[in-house]
């Protein structure tokens, strides 16, 4: 079996509303049930026995084994292996399916949580399957361990993951930025960044102060809070002198260390001090020596002006059973499923290193000793979870005075989130200089100890962080309107943007010609896919986003946002059929329905009540539905209104909103884009835009003003029914590229009463032969003369192939051979049409590239004006 392609869907997609991977595999000569491959099923279950718990289609444990016995195929087996590998690695994923594409090609689709893990699991599964096909065994555990090591490096740690989940529970969109711990919460103007527990509100100077342990102590001391005596040692002699001045026992720690690395407590003499100093010196050039404070180690977590959690931290230790050696006790403890490498699990594995050996020696032990039963053996004196420590929740026990002290310490440094380390015998007693001290203030405190205490109640610290960033009633995201359909997407997006700008919003817009922020194009080109949506939503300046969401992007990658406030489907008609497995209008409707499936519960799906595919789409739509129609007597509209729904429709040549009462918005002839009602499809687009704007609570008077100020020109709607006056004739430029779109443009152009209607026509090369022939026929029926051109991007076609099909269609549509000209280059075809135009003619060009076409028109105008001026001069 061979992997042909792997595609990652990071957002909601046509397969699942959770992230999935689609892998295309070729089974080659093994397109047979696995039960017919000698030893395959036996090797599989022997290697991964946990597969026996998979339910598969039967819905009960063991269902997958039954499928194996009955006979199932390699792609289906591969899907289950991939899911199980991820389950073993700690990811709760369930969704998967395998489907035949054609021949020996299959789609294997499976859910994932961590992209890196998913892709490596897929490759491992295929490798394993191929080994079993060959009759070989497979060292699964070895390969699994390799993936586990890589996963540890790239997955989010427990603290960041807790914040991510808390944000999702609060319905705040979360985007991981890069492969580190930076998360973007929310969209647009209301987004906030957080890295670990450092928020975008945390000042750099506060973090710098917290990283400077001596400076932190000095500031806290100035606030009248207790801190241990001590100073910075630049060499061993300094360290000895400081220790002798303040008196033993002392503490040695790196000047700018973290996570308890290189920290030595309770040093009783010069010899221990020197050993500790040299170890700390390996971590930092400068070393701090300070008085040892007796007592328990407490971490007090301050968020804003509140203490939200308190933990007593206990250094890494094991309890002796009087049987096993210290080394064996560590191995036993490290098998605890709660312990992992680094920050992958709630607890970290205990590591035996030089510091551990030093601490053991102070207790009178060596690694191979067997301590008396019931004795705790310690491996660290600092109580950090990152070095194997544990935590006990003490949140309810902290004294009110200590709460005030912790909050004051955090404010003294300037931190919005701070971990205050306090050493004292009992946190329930007031802290003073005689019974304890503030040891450190941490700018990026880990929170897993509070979420996963070894003993006591779990504290939802992540939720408290989210509540601080987004207090009750505040916004985390901006209004999002997503627009799809066969025709009218771009115009509808632009109309909505015009309305929202009229309201005063700074609008982010994606479309087939670029990404815009308030009419400024920040990226040119086709930007109607998920990457463009993400780029737009990441802009901190925008108050609202209007996203053109094309079929191609949905099929290739899914959506670039989580949920929209309004999803619009303008219409469904024949386009792109025969591409990406989309063969019928139902297939196309299924793909585009994702836009209205991904709508908030209190949002709206805007649907065209005049479109035959709308009944199918409406069953999939989420939120409430707003229908729009050209006809006030449309049965869907009437039924919807009777049920208390909202509709937008045309009544007495006026677009109205019906929501309990009928509210007029604009007369059709007041909307410039409709050319006094001649461009009917722009009436439909206007209704969709009005419905969407109403759905996000834009006042009707603003909607009316906005739609009345939208023109079909180069400024408002470039490339969509743009009319240029070229001396005695006109040129109409439009992006019509499918049957329905081209037909509607021709119908509207006829209403402009031209002397002759000339067409410069072409079709993208990825359209089917039948569709291309039909377009040619429509053009033959609608135009008096056509100039056939081809796109520069032939999309797999041979030169002249599309032109020939269009020619055949045009002749079938009724044009004579003398009225069909084939000029393959787009601009040349347009120039020829303009040179041959007669007074009163209207040329319609369905362009591939907008700018060269407009340039050609403007150049022709200049040349024509020059000729006129020259003639006048001669006269």
Short mmCIF file of C-alpha atoms in Angstrom, two decimals, residues 586-769:
data_model
loop_
_atom_site.label_atom_id
_atom_site.label_comp_id
_atom_site.label_asym_id
_atom_site.label_seq_id
_atom_site.Cartn_x
_atom_site.Cartn_y
_atom_site.Cartn_z
CA UNK A 586 -26.48 17.71 -4.63
CA UNK A 587 -22.73 17.13 -4.20
CA UNK A 588 -22.09 20.83 -4.74
CA UNK A 589 -24.85 21.80 -2.30
CA UNK A 590 -23.41 19.40 0.29
CA UNK A 591 -19.99 21.08 0.07
CA UNK A 592 -21.30 24.64 0.22
CA UNK A 593 -23.72 23.77 3.04
CA UNK A 594 -20.72 23.70 5.37
CA UNK A 595 -20.96 27.50 5.46
CA UNK A 596 -24.45 27.41 6.99
CA UNK A 597 -23.64 24.42 9.18
CA UNK A 598 -20.85 26.45 10.82
CA UNK A 599 -23.14 29.15 12.18
CA UNK A 600 -23.52 30.13 15.84
CA UNK A 601 -26.63 28.99 17.72
CA UNK A 602 -27.86 32.58 17.90
CA UNK A 603 -26.69 33.35 14.36
CA UNK A 604 -28.45 33.26 10.99
CA UNK A 605 -28.34 31.25 7.79
CA UNK A 606 -29.35 33.37 4.80
CA UNK A 607 -30.83 31.29 1.96
CA UNK A 608 -32.30 31.98 -1.48
CA UNK A 609 -35.94 30.87 -1.37
CA UNK A 610 -36.09 30.94 -5.19
CA UNK A 611 -33.29 28.40 -5.57
CA UNK A 612 -34.36 24.76 -6.15
CA UNK A 613 -31.56 23.43 -3.92
CA UNK A 614 -32.58 25.49 -0.88
CA UNK A 615 -34.92 22.84 0.64
CA UNK A 616 -31.93 20.46 0.76
CA UNK A 617 -29.65 23.13 2.25
CA UNK A 618 -32.19 24.33 4.82
CA UNK A 619 -32.13 20.92 6.52
CA UNK A 620 -28.43 21.38 7.22
CA UNK A 621 -28.54 25.06 8.20
CA UNK A 622 -27.85 26.10 11.81
CA UNK A 623 -29.03 29.11 13.75
CA UNK A 624 -32.16 30.80 12.48
CA UNK A 625 -32.94 31.10 8.76
CA UNK A 626 -33.55 34.33 6.87
CA UNK A 627 -34.95 33.62 3.42
CA UNK A 628 -34.79 36.09 0.54
CA UNK A 629 -36.84 36.04 -2.66
CA UNK A 630 -37.70 38.09 -5.72
CA UNK A 631 -41.37 37.17 -5.16
CA UNK A 632 -43.50 38.10 -2.16
CA UNK A 633 -45.78 35.12 -2.89
CA UNK A 634 -42.99 32.58 -2.75
CA UNK A 635 -44.41 29.63 -0.79
CA UNK A 636 -41.25 29.16 1.27
CA UNK A 637 -41.35 32.85 2.26
CA UNK A 638 -45.06 32.74 3.15
CA UNK A 639 -44.68 29.57 5.21
CA UNK A 640 -41.59 30.95 6.96
CA UNK A 641 -43.36 34.18 7.90
CA UNK A 642 -46.36 32.25 9.24
CA UNK A 643 -43.95 30.37 11.52
CA UNK A 644 -42.52 33.63 12.85
CA UNK A 645 -39.39 33.68 10.72
CA UNK A 646 -37.59 36.59 9.06
CA UNK A 647 -37.63 37.16 5.30
CA UNK A 648 -36.35 39.70 2.79
CA UNK A 649 -38.23 40.02 -0.49
CA UNK A 650 -39.41 42.35 -3.24
CA UNK A 651 -42.81 43.98 -2.73
CA UNK A 652 -44.05 46.60 -5.19
CA UNK A 653 -40.53 47.07 -6.60
CA UNK A 654 -39.17 47.67 -3.11
CA UNK A 655 -36.94 45.41 -1.05
CA UNK A 656 -38.53 44.88 2.37
CA UNK A 657 -37.65 43.08 5.60
CA UNK A 658 -40.48 41.11 7.17
CA UNK A 659 -40.03 40.34 10.85
CA UNK A 660 -43.43 40.60 12.46
CA UNK A 661 -43.92 43.81 10.49
CA UNK A 662 -42.92 44.79 6.97
CA UNK A 663 -40.13 47.38 6.87
CA UNK A 664 -39.13 48.92 3.51
CA UNK A 665 -35.37 49.17 2.92
CA UNK A 666 -34.89 50.52 -0.60
CA UNK A 667 -36.68 50.75 -3.91
CA UNK A 668 -34.94 48.70 -6.58
CA UNK A 669 -34.36 51.74 -8.79
CA UNK A 670 -32.65 53.47 -5.84
CA UNK A 671 -29.94 50.79 -5.75
CA UNK A 672 -27.31 51.83 -8.34
CA UNK A 673 -25.96 48.29 -8.73
CA UNK A 674 -29.25 47.12 -10.25
CA UNK A 675 -29.18 49.72 -13.08
CA UNK A 676 -32.83 50.61 -12.45
CA UNK A 677 -33.74 46.97 -12.01
CA UNK A 678 -32.19 45.79 -15.27
CA UNK A 679 -29.56 43.67 -13.46
CA UNK A 680 -31.93 41.36 -11.61
CA UNK A 681 -29.23 39.17 -10.12
CA UNK A 682 -27.88 42.23 -8.29
CA UNK A 683 -31.33 42.61 -6.75
CA UNK A 684 -30.84 39.09 -5.37
CA UNK A 685 -27.33 39.97 -4.18
CA UNK A 686 -28.64 43.12 -2.52
CA UNK A 687 -31.30 41.12 -0.66
CA UNK A 688 -28.69 38.67 0.60
CA UNK A 689 -26.53 41.59 1.78
CA UNK A 690 -29.51 43.27 3.47
CA UNK A 691 -30.48 40.01 5.22
CA UNK A 692 -26.94 39.44 6.50
CA UNK A 693 -26.60 43.00 7.77
CA UNK A 694 -29.95 42.74 9.52
CA UNK A 695 -28.78 39.47 11.07
CA UNK A 696 -25.91 41.23 12.86
CA UNK A 697 -28.26 44.01 14.02
CA UNK A 698 -27.26 46.83 11.70
CA UNK A 699 -30.07 49.46 11.83
CA UNK A 700 -32.36 49.41 8.81
CA UNK A 701 -31.72 53.08 8.00
CA UNK A 702 -27.97 52.36 7.82
CA UNK A 703 -28.59 49.28 5.65
CA UNK A 704 -30.69 51.44 3.32
CA UNK A 705 -28.03 54.14 3.10
CA UNK A 706 -25.27 51.62 2.50
CA UNK A 707 -26.99 49.67 -0.27
CA UNK A 708 -28.02 52.88 -2.02
CA UNK A 709 -24.39 54.01 -2.16
CA UNK A 710 -23.06 50.84 -3.82
CA UNK A 711 -22.26 51.09 -7.52
CA UNK A 712 -21.18 48.57 -10.18
CA UNK A 713 -18.00 50.45 -10.97
CA UNK A 714 -14.24 50.04 -10.63
CA UNK A 715 -14.30 51.41 -7.08
CA UNK A 716 -17.14 49.49 -5.46
CA UNK A 717 -17.43 46.35 -7.57
CA UNK A 718 -14.49 45.92 -9.95
CA UNK A 719 -14.98 43.21 -12.56
CA UNK A 720 -18.69 42.76 -11.95
CA UNK A 721 -20.97 44.31 -14.62
CA UNK A 722 -18.66 47.29 -15.08
CA UNK A 723 -19.70 49.46 -18.05
CA UNK A 724 -17.18 51.65 -19.90
CA UNK A 725 -18.24 54.29 -22.43
CA UNK A 726 -15.84 54.03 -25.36
CA UNK A 727 -16.82 56.79 -27.75
CA UNK A 728 -19.84 55.65 -29.71
CA UNK A 729 -20.10 52.18 -28.12
CA UNK A 730 -19.86 50.59 -24.68
CA UNK A 731 -17.88 47.72 -23.14
CA UNK A 732 -19.31 45.62 -20.29
CA UNK A 733 -16.72 43.76 -18.21
CA UNK A 734 -17.85 40.81 -16.08
CA UNK A 735 -16.43 37.68 -14.48
CA UNK A 736 -19.16 35.36 -15.75
CA UNK A 737 -17.59 31.91 -15.92
CA UNK A 738 -20.41 29.38 -15.67
CA UNK A 739 -23.72 28.62 -17.37
CA UNK A 740 -26.02 30.49 -15.00
CA UNK A 741 -23.72 33.48 -14.57
CA UNK A 742 -23.17 33.99 -18.30
CA UNK A 743 -26.86 33.59 -19.09
CA UNK A 744 -27.85 36.23 -16.52
CA UNK A 745 -25.24 38.73 -17.75
CA UNK A 746 -26.47 38.34 -21.34
CA UNK A 747 -30.10 38.79 -20.22
CA UNK A 748 -29.21 41.96 -18.31
CA UNK A 749 -27.05 43.28 -21.16
CA UNK A 750 -29.97 42.91 -23.60
CA UNK A 751 -32.03 45.19 -21.35
CA UNK A 752 -29.53 47.99 -22.05
CA UNK A 753 -30.93 48.18 -25.61
CA UNK A 754 -27.72 47.90 -27.62
CA UNK A 755 -27.56 48.20 -31.40
CA UNK A 756 -25.68 44.91 -31.48
CA UNK A 757 -24.53 42.71 -28.59
CA UNK A 758 -20.99 41.43 -29.13
CA UNK A 759 -19.40 38.81 -26.90
CA UNK A 760 -15.74 38.22 -26.06
CA UNK A 761 -16.14 34.79 -24.51
CA UNK A 762 -14.03 32.15 -22.81
CA UNK A 763 -14.36 29.41 -20.21
CA UNK A 764 -11.86 28.09 -17.62
CA UNK A 765 -10.24 24.89 -18.82
CA UNK A 766 -11.37 22.76 -15.87
CA UNK A 767 -15.03 22.94 -16.92
CA UNK A 768 -16.52 19.83 -18.48
CA UNK A 769 -16.95 19.49 -22.25
#
